[in-house]
């Protein structure tokens, strides 16, 4: 399979796995359905020409509809980050009173509402998982909500900015997608194009396997992302890491057709490093997996209980990669919509933090270490004295 970002055939497989649930963010009400969830395969590959990392075995079978539950805004940490980002983009890209399209606005369109609070004018949110009844402000004069995927059928983009957060990593044909966005914008070269997505550099270096799962078919480094933007007709003006270096933020404008697309930025010079880190990923993954298997095993061997904190994709990736079942008693999640349901593929029950009082776990493993202070505060408030460690 050729590289979905630059179309080169010069690629190699760095990690293979089977038995990955094709969705890990879906809410499953029934444990039998959770346990019989469809499986997909992973053939994690790196392009030696552009540094793009992708699942060469991805078949597009992930499903995005109203049962998809991705929101992270129940976390104060994530919410504060998003609020600041919305304000920063409105200020620096002069979007006060201007129109914004968000591709992949999530089920509740929270970020677009933050953009409006920060001063944006008319906004359009498009997402197949959009739940109109979940949206706080359906005000038709300012907000337009479209519960469908963004594709060629959308037509021309009549907005002053295009925002796309944590969506591109779920799209397989990324070259085609960015080409479509560029075509939709047309002749205007003053439309701000603002994307946020996970950084594969950290995933490879730390063997952050909790971020490698079937829904994520596309994994970008700063360089491979900027190269894709240029190749598909954008002029990249900003590229940086955020959120404890977990995310990449790229800012661009449409380039004039046939124009030189501007100088490369410092962060882009990562092709050799990406290839080296890709080739080391399997060994690092083996080491990290062995560590967690031993840590959880130690607790269960003395009759103790482990729980994980996080009931989303990272939890499913953690459990399926390590092949964990009874070693983990439950997955805690602060999102009330997830509580009482089951994780796709593994069937672990998602519980509210307060259930830990009766469960009395010995070890809580946070699926994202950035939330450890927030989780510690929750555990202290509940009087749960478990050890807390983060991935
Ligand atoms: Zn490539």
Tab-separated table of C-alpha atoms and ligand atoms in Angstrom:
chain	number	residue	atom	x	y	z
A	1	UNK	CA	0.000	0.000	0.000
A	2	UNK	CA	1.382	3.416	-0.906
A	3	UNK	CA	1.668	6.249	1.623
A	4	UNK	CA	-1.750	7.927	2.084
A	5	UNK	CA	-0.012	11.308	2.634
A	6	UNK	CA	2.575	11.543	-0.172
A	7	UNK	CA	1.595	8.511	-2.278
A	8	UNK	CA	5.148	7.065	-2.195
A	9	UNK	CA	5.565	3.278	-2.262
A	10	UNK	CA	8.700	3.560	-0.093
A	11	UNK	CA	7.147	2.394	3.191
A	12	UNK	CA	7.788	-0.266	5.828
A	13	UNK	CA	5.757	-1.977	8.540
A	14	UNK	CA	6.948	-1.255	12.102
A	15	UNK	CA	4.327	-3.034	14.242
A	16	UNK	CA	1.520	-5.500	13.648
A	17	UNK	CA	-1.421	-6.482	15.828
A	18	UNK	CA	-4.748	-8.222	15.483
A	19	UNK	CA	-7.890	-8.156	17.580
A	20	UNK	CA	-8.358	-4.395	17.870
A	21	UNK	CA	-11.974	-3.275	18.317
A	22	UNK	CA	-12.896	-1.269	15.195
A	23	UNK	CA	-14.269	1.398	17.513
A	24	UNK	CA	-13.140	2.264	20.978
A	25	UNK	CA	-15.190	5.370	21.690
A	26	UNK	CA	-18.627	3.829	21.241
A	27	UNK	CA	-21.022	3.469	24.134
A	28	UNK	CA	-22.073	-0.133	24.523
A	29	UNK	CA	-25.014	-0.856	26.839
A	30	UNK	CA	-24.763	-4.616	26.758
A	31	UNK	CA	-21.751	-6.625	27.892
A	32	UNK	CA	-22.330	-9.359	25.285
A	33	UNK	CA	-22.346	-6.805	22.483
A	34	UNK	CA	-19.204	-5.233	23.961
A	35	UNK	CA	-17.426	-8.587	24.013
A	36	UNK	CA	-18.450	-9.535	20.488
A	37	UNK	CA	-17.506	-6.166	19.008
A	38	UNK	CA	-15.970	-6.374	15.471
A	39	UNK	CA	-12.191	-6.610	15.351
A	40	UNK	CA	-9.715	-5.042	12.956
A	41	UNK	CA	-6.011	-5.340	12.291
A	42	UNK	CA	-3.072	-3.009	12.636
A	43	UNK	CA	-0.075	-2.921	10.285
A	44	UNK	CA	1.537	0.253	11.603
A	45	UNK	CA	3.757	1.555	8.809
A	46	UNK	CA	6.116	4.460	8.228
A	47	UNK	CA	6.713	6.267	4.952
A	48	UNK	CA	10.463	6.636	4.408
A	49	UNK	CA	9.896	9.614	2.095
A	50	UNK	CA	7.631	11.841	4.215
A	51	UNK	CA	7.637	10.316	7.734
A	52	UNK	CA	3.895	9.722	7.831
A	53	UNK	CA	2.873	6.787	10.050
A	54	UNK	CA	-0.365	4.953	9.285
A	55	UNK	CA	-2.245	1.705	9.663
A	56	UNK	CA	-1.704	-0.094	6.362
A	57	UNK	CA	-4.384	-2.636	7.352
A	58	UNK	CA	-7.068	-0.004	7.987
A	59	UNK	CA	-10.238	-0.808	6.084
A	60	UNK	CA	-12.441	2.153	6.992
A	61	UNK	CA	-14.701	0.049	9.189
A	62	UNK	CA	-14.757	2.395	12.188
A	63	UNK	CA	-18.229	3.736	12.662
A	64	UNK	CA	-19.030	7.335	13.549
A	65	UNK	CA	-22.625	8.006	14.432
A	66	UNK	CA	-24.683	9.230	17.341
A	67	UNK	CA	-23.490	6.387	19.600
A	68	UNK	CA	-19.931	7.730	19.358
A	69	UNK	CA	-18.778	9.393	22.570
A	70	UNK	CA	-15.557	11.322	22.307
A	71	UNK	CA	-16.000	14.391	24.481
A	72	UNK	CA	-13.111	15.202	26.829
A	73	UNK	CA	-14.525	18.465	28.085
A	74	UNK	CA	-15.699	16.954	31.367
A	75	UNK	CA	-12.059	17.293	32.373
A	76	UNK	CA	-11.203	20.730	33.734
A	77	UNK	CA	-7.645	20.400	32.368
A	78	UNK	CA	-8.799	19.728	28.826
A	79	UNK	CA	-11.534	22.338	29.005
A	80	UNK	CA	-9.121	25.062	30.108
A	81	UNK	CA	-6.736	24.163	27.284
A	82	UNK	CA	-9.510	24.312	24.669
A	83	UNK	CA	-10.909	27.586	26.004
A	84	UNK	CA	-7.480	29.229	25.806
A	85	UNK	CA	-6.901	27.850	22.314
A	86	UNK	CA	-10.252	29.202	21.066
A	87	UNK	CA	-9.380	32.657	22.402
A	88	UNK	CA	-5.859	32.503	20.972
A	89	UNK	CA	-7.100	31.588	17.494
A	90	UNK	CA	-9.832	34.244	17.500
A	91	UNK	CA	-7.290	36.886	18.594
A	92	UNK	CA	-4.335	35.965	16.397
A	93	UNK	CA	-6.344	35.189	13.253
A	94	UNK	CA	-8.597	38.176	13.678
A	95	UNK	CA	-11.764	36.083	13.782
A	96	UNK	CA	-13.910	38.425	15.916
A	97	UNK	CA	-17.290	38.571	14.175
A	98	UNK	CA	-16.013	36.270	11.413
A	99	UNK	CA	-17.405	32.928	10.273
A	100	UNK	CA	-15.834	29.595	11.223
A	101	UNK	CA	-16.350	26.070	9.907
A	102	UNK	CA	-15.347	23.241	12.211
A	103	UNK	CA	-14.859	19.882	10.514
A	104	UNK	CA	-15.343	17.152	13.121
A	105	UNK	CA	-16.954	19.362	15.757
A	106	UNK	CA	-17.751	16.385	18.001
A	107	UNK	CA	-21.080	15.321	19.441
A	108	UNK	CA	-21.824	18.579	21.254
A	109	UNK	CA	-19.918	21.222	19.284
A	110	UNK	CA	-18.233	22.481	22.444
A	111	UNK	CA	-15.196	24.023	20.783
A	112	UNK	CA	-17.315	26.048	18.337
A	113	UNK	CA	-19.274	27.379	21.287
A	114	UNK	CA	-15.947	28.375	22.864
A	115	UNK	CA	-14.979	30.116	19.602
A	116	UNK	CA	-18.237	32.075	19.725
A	117	UNK	CA	-17.632	32.967	23.370
A	118	UNK	CA	-14.197	34.176	22.277
A	119	UNK	CA	-15.787	36.467	19.690
A	120	UNK	CA	-16.361	34.445	16.494
A	121	UNK	CA	-19.497	35.283	14.515
A	122	UNK	CA	-21.493	32.770	12.467
A	123	UNK	CA	-20.250	29.206	12.880
A	124	UNK	CA	-20.916	25.861	11.204
A	125	UNK	CA	-20.163	22.523	12.850
A	126	UNK	CA	-20.103	19.317	10.843
A	127	UNK	CA	-19.712	15.834	12.337
A	128	UNK	CA	-21.451	12.491	11.770
A	129	UNK	CA	-21.517	11.994	15.570
A	130	UNK	CA	-23.263	15.312	16.221
A	131	UNK	CA	-26.123	15.034	18.726
A	132	UNK	CA	-28.372	18.042	18.295
A	133	UNK	CA	-30.123	17.382	21.631
A	134	UNK	CA	-26.740	17.620	23.417
A	135	UNK	CA	-25.963	21.090	22.126
A	136	UNK	CA	-26.344	23.888	24.653
A	137	UNK	CA	-27.037	26.656	22.178
A	138	UNK	CA	-28.838	25.557	19.024
A	139	UNK	CA	-29.488	29.245	18.099
A	140	UNK	CA	-30.054	28.999	14.359
A	141	UNK	CA	-29.055	32.584	13.619
A	142	UNK	CA	-25.458	32.034	14.681
A	143	UNK	CA	-24.938	28.264	14.817
A	144	UNK	CA	-25.418	25.825	11.957
A	145	UNK	CA	-25.108	22.119	12.830
A	146	UNK	CA	-24.706	19.392	10.213
A	147	UNK	CA	-24.831	15.754	11.389
A	148	UNK	CA	-22.880	14.192	8.516
A	149	UNK	CA	-19.292	13.625	7.432
A	150	UNK	CA	-17.323	16.313	5.624
A	151	UNK	CA	-16.693	15.182	2.053
A	152	UNK	CA	-16.708	16.412	-1.523
A	153	UNK	CA	-20.483	16.729	-1.333
A	154	UNK	CA	-20.130	19.626	1.124
A	155	UNK	CA	-19.165	21.930	-1.737
A	156	UNK	CA	-17.505	25.291	-1.376
A	157	UNK	CA	-16.382	26.555	2.016
A	158	UNK	CA	-17.775	30.072	2.554
A	159	UNK	CA	-16.061	30.739	5.890
A	160	UNK	CA	-13.193	32.892	7.141
A	161	UNK	CA	-11.572	30.002	8.993
A	162	UNK	CA	-11.564	26.200	8.906
A	163	UNK	CA	-10.942	24.510	12.248
A	164	UNK	CA	-10.342	20.770	12.599
A	165	UNK	CA	-9.372	19.238	15.941
A	166	UNK	CA	-8.625	15.581	16.700
A	167	UNK	CA	-10.197	14.463	13.453
A	168	UNK	CA	-7.443	14.065	10.845
A	169	UNK	CA	-6.024	11.073	12.739
A	170	UNK	CA	-9.336	9.270	12.110
A	171	UNK	CA	-9.185	9.848	8.350
A	172	UNK	CA	-7.437	7.249	6.145
A	173	UNK	CA	-7.011	9.002	2.776
A	174	UNK	CA	-5.450	12.158	4.240
A	175	UNK	CA	-4.036	13.495	0.958
A	176	UNK	CA	-7.467	13.259	-0.630
A	177	UNK	CA	-9.100	14.905	2.401
A	178	UNK	CA	-6.741	17.912	2.491
A	179	UNK	CA	-7.033	18.275	-1.286
A	180	UNK	CA	-10.806	18.428	-0.843
A	181	UNK	CA	-10.528	21.106	1.868
A	182	UNK	CA	-8.222	23.147	-0.386
A	183	UNK	CA	-10.603	22.772	-3.332
A	184	UNK	CA	-13.558	23.765	-1.125
A	185	UNK	CA	-11.842	27.019	-0.149
A	186	UNK	CA	-11.358	28.024	-3.791
A	187	UNK	CA	-9.585	31.249	-4.722
A	188	UNK	CA	-9.431	32.941	-1.321
A	189	UNK	CA	-5.986	32.928	0.252
A	190	UNK	CA	-6.991	34.647	3.520
A	191	UNK	CA	-8.892	31.718	5.078
A	192	UNK	CA	-7.173	30.549	8.278
A	193	UNK	CA	-6.801	26.764	8.380
A	194	UNK	CA	-6.240	25.593	11.964
A	195	UNK	CA	-5.713	21.946	12.892
A	196	UNK	CA	-4.933	20.116	16.123
A	197	UNK	CA	-4.025	16.427	16.395
A	198	UNK	CA	-1.825	14.007	18.353
A	199	UNK	CA	1.944	14.124	17.757
A	200	UNK	CA	3.354	10.735	16.722
A	201	UNK	CA	6.841	11.732	17.947
A	202	UNK	CA	5.780	11.255	21.570
A	203	UNK	CA	3.862	8.059	20.731
A	204	UNK	CA	6.966	6.530	19.129
A	205	UNK	CA	9.509	7.791	21.671
A	206	UNK	CA	7.519	6.836	24.772
A	207	UNK	CA	5.845	3.794	23.167
A	208	UNK	CA	2.559	5.489	24.088
A	209	UNK	CA	0.651	2.451	22.863
A	210	UNK	CA	-2.560	3.696	24.474
A	211	UNK	CA	-2.733	6.137	21.557
A	212	UNK	CA	-2.326	3.434	18.910
A	213	UNK	CA	-5.720	1.942	18.120
A	214	UNK	CA	-7.896	1.081	15.175
A	215	UNK	CA	-9.816	4.365	14.999
A	216	UNK	CA	-6.496	6.176	14.695
A	217	UNK	CA	-5.470	5.229	11.182
A	218	UNK	CA	-3.203	8.267	10.593
A	219	UNK	CA	-0.289	9.406	12.782
A	220	UNK	CA	1.537	12.648	12.039
A	221	UNK	CA	4.851	14.111	13.089
A	222	UNK	CA	5.269	17.881	12.843
A	223	UNK	CA	7.208	17.393	9.610
A	224	UNK	CA	4.888	14.926	7.909
A	225	UNK	CA	1.919	17.157	8.762
A	226	UNK	CA	3.541	20.298	7.338
A	227	UNK	CA	4.654	18.368	4.252
A	228	UNK	CA	1.090	17.174	3.648
A	229	UNK	CA	-0.260	20.715	4.024
A	230	UNK	CA	2.252	22.086	1.496
A	231	UNK	CA	1.713	19.245	-0.931
A	232	UNK	CA	-2.026	19.885	-0.948
A	233	UNK	CA	-1.779	23.649	-1.513
A	234	UNK	CA	-1.349	25.340	1.858
A	235	UNK	CA	1.172	27.847	3.174
A	236	UNK	CA	2.133	26.809	6.704
A	237	UNK	CA	2.594	29.789	9.045
A	238	UNK	CA	2.669	28.093	12.432
A	239	UNK	CA	3.602	24.699	13.810
A	240	UNK	CA	3.985	23.913	17.493
A	241	UNK	CA	3.448	21.346	20.221
A	242	UNK	CA	0.922	21.773	23.022
A	243	UNK	CA	-0.711	19.960	25.915
A	244	UNK	CA	2.450	18.584	27.473
A	245	UNK	CA	3.801	17.883	23.956
A	246	UNK	CA	0.964	15.450	23.260
A	247	UNK	CA	-0.627	17.510	20.490
A	248	UNK	CA	0.471	19.303	17.345
A	249	UNK	CA	-1.056	22.604	16.294
A	250	UNK	CA	-0.671	23.639	12.676
A	251	UNK	CA	-1.776	26.985	11.279
A	252	UNK	CA	-1.892	27.647	7.550
A	253	UNK	CA	-3.448	29.644	4.739
A	254	UNK	CA	-4.330	28.449	1.252
A	255	UNK	CA	-1.405	29.080	-1.101
A	256	UNK	CA	-2.030	30.692	-4.439
A	257	UNK	CA	-2.174	28.020	-7.100
A	258	UNK	CA	1.319	27.292	-8.396
A	259	UNK	CA	2.937	29.528	-5.767
A	260	UNK	CA	5.996	28.581	-3.733
A	261	UNK	CA	4.497	27.568	-0.418
A	262	UNK	CA	6.929	29.309	1.922
A	263	UNK	CA	9.966	28.370	3.997
A	264	UNK	CA	10.063	25.225	6.081
A	265	UNK	CA	9.782	25.686	9.831
A	266	UNK	CA	12.263	24.433	12.443
A	267	UNK	CA	10.006	21.732	13.828
A	268	UNK	CA	9.720	20.089	10.411
A	269	UNK	CA	13.259	18.720	10.222
A	270	UNK	CA	12.226	15.414	11.762
A	271	UNK	CA	12.233	12.872	8.933
A	272	UNK	CA	15.347	10.957	9.990
A	273	UNK	CA	14.335	11.000	13.656
A	274	UNK	CA	10.832	9.763	12.815
A	275	UNK	CA	12.226	6.841	10.836
A	276	UNK	CA	14.694	5.918	13.611
A	277	UNK	CA	11.991	6.158	16.299
A	278	UNK	CA	9.590	4.129	14.134
A	279	UNK	CA	12.102	1.315	13.808
A	280	UNK	CA	12.600	1.295	17.603
A	281	UNK	CA	8.883	1.350	18.414
A	282	UNK	CA	8.342	-2.416	18.689
A	283	UNK	CA	11.210	-2.863	21.164
A	284	UNK	CA	10.042	0.070	23.277
A	285	UNK	CA	6.482	-1.251	23.177
A	286	UNK	CA	7.669	-4.656	24.404
A	287	UNK	CA	9.490	-2.990	27.314
A	288	UNK	CA	6.576	-0.747	28.337
A	289	UNK	CA	4.063	-3.600	28.035
A	290	UNK	CA	6.228	-5.836	30.212
A	291	UNK	CA	6.405	-3.094	32.837
A	292	UNK	CA	2.626	-2.664	33.092
A	293	UNK	CA	1.870	-6.375	32.943
A	294	UNK	CA	4.262	-6.892	35.883
A	295	UNK	CA	2.904	-3.916	37.835
A	296	UNK	CA	-0.744	-5.020	37.554
A	297	UNK	CA	0.197	-8.661	38.122
A	298	UNK	CA	1.958	-7.735	41.373
A	299	UNK	CA	-1.270	-6.187	42.721
A	300	UNK	CA	-3.542	-9.086	41.728
A	301	UNK	CA	-1.012	-11.659	43.023
A	302	UNK	CA	-1.445	-10.283	46.538
A	303	UNK	CA	-5.245	-10.252	46.189
A	304	UNK	CA	-5.474	-6.545	45.372
A	305	UNK	CA	-7.547	-4.740	42.763
A	306	UNK	CA	-6.524	-2.588	39.803
A	307	UNK	CA	-8.729	-0.059	38.098
A	308	UNK	CA	-7.951	2.205	35.191
A	309	UNK	CA	-9.021	5.841	35.062
A	310	UNK	CA	-10.406	6.720	31.630
A	311	UNK	CA	-13.172	4.953	29.726
A	312	UNK	CA	-12.325	5.937	26.172
A	313	UNK	CA	-10.003	4.899	23.395
A	314	UNK	CA	-6.835	4.917	25.476
A	315	UNK	CA	-8.442	2.505	27.932
A	316	UNK	CA	-9.443	0.106	25.182
A	317	UNK	CA	-5.963	0.296	23.617
A	318	UNK	CA	-4.305	-0.283	27.004
A	319	UNK	CA	-6.456	-3.316	27.786
A	320	UNK	CA	-6.336	-4.931	24.341
A	321	UNK	CA	-2.600	-4.342	23.770
A	322	UNK	CA	-1.762	-5.907	27.128
A	323	UNK	CA	-4.439	-8.578	26.755
A	324	UNK	CA	-5.941	-7.684	30.141
A	325	UNK	CA	-9.268	-9.027	31.387
A	326	UNK	CA	-9.838	-9.862	35.062
A	327	UNK	CA	-6.619	-8.108	36.133
A	328	UNK	CA	-8.548	-4.831	35.826
A	329	UNK	CA	-11.774	-4.534	37.823
A	330	UNK	CA	-13.315	-1.548	36.058
A	331	UNK	CA	-12.669	1.648	34.120
A	332	UNK	CA	-13.499	4.915	35.884
A	333	UNK	CA	-14.800	7.829	33.841
A	334	UNK	CA	-16.044	11.230	34.947
A	335	UNK	CA	-18.345	11.529	31.913
A	336	UNK	CA	-21.808	10.507	33.230
A	337	UNK	CA	-22.897	9.386	29.744
A	338	UNK	CA	-20.269	6.627	29.807
A	339	UNK	CA	-20.985	5.352	33.304
A	340	UNK	CA	-22.824	2.035	33.572
A	341	UNK	CA	-21.846	1.051	30.044
A	342	UNK	CA	-19.117	-1.255	28.758
A	343	UNK	CA	-15.854	-0.874	26.854
A	344	UNK	CA	-16.021	-2.200	23.288
A	345	UNK	CA	-13.967	-5.336	22.827
A	346	UNK	CA	-13.000	-5.958	26.456
A	347	UNK	CA	-16.363	-5.658	28.239
A	348	UNK	CA	-14.961	-3.778	31.243
A	349	UNK	CA	-17.634	-1.833	33.070
A	350	UNK	CA	-17.343	1.969	33.150
A	351	UNK	CA	-18.031	3.316	36.622
A	352	UNK	CA	-18.363	6.693	38.305
A	353	UNK	CA	-15.505	7.789	40.605
A	354	UNK	CA	-17.764	7.439	43.672
A	355	UNK	CA	-18.067	3.676	43.070
A	356	UNK	CA	-14.399	3.393	44.036
A	357	UNK	CA	-15.397	3.895	47.666
A	358	UNK	CA	-16.971	0.406	47.753
A	359	UNK	CA	-14.625	-1.163	45.224
A	360	UNK	CA	-11.543	-0.212	47.280
A	361	UNK	CA	-8.901	-0.486	44.547
A	362	UNK	CA	-5.215	-0.797	45.414
A	363	UNK	CA	-3.891	0.724	42.208
A	364	UNK	CA	-5.429	3.304	39.881
A	365	UNK	CA	-3.722	3.661	36.499
A	366	UNK	CA	-4.492	6.961	34.760
A	367	UNK	CA	-4.724	6.535	30.998
A	368	UNK	CA	-3.233	10.005	30.549
A	369	UNK	CA	-0.706	11.231	33.079
A	370	UNK	CA	-1.671	14.854	32.420
A	371	UNK	CA	-4.802	14.183	34.503
A	372	UNK	CA	-2.975	12.740	37.531
A	373	UNK	CA	-3.317	15.902	39.698
A	374	UNK	CA	-7.036	16.139	38.839
A	375	UNK	CA	-7.552	12.431	39.615
A	376	UNK	CA	-5.538	12.621	42.849
A	377	UNK	CA	-7.828	15.428	44.023
A	378	UNK	CA	-10.923	13.335	43.165
A	379	UNK	CA	-9.546	10.293	45.018
A	380	UNK	CA	-8.673	12.385	48.074
A	381	UNK	CA	-12.143	13.921	48.122
A	382	UNK	CA	-13.662	10.419	48.072
A	383	UNK	CA	-11.250	9.133	50.720
A	384	UNK	CA	-9.877	6.493	48.336
A	385	UNK	CA	-6.305	5.783	49.374
A	386	UNK	CA	-5.213	3.771	46.302
A	387	UNK	CA	-1.836	4.221	44.681
A	388	UNK	CA	-2.091	6.326	41.536
A	389	UNK	CA	0.181	5.989	38.531
A	390	UNK	CA	-0.116	7.475	35.048
A	391	UNK	CA	0.825	6.103	31.631
B	1	LIG	ZN1	4.702	9.541	2.565
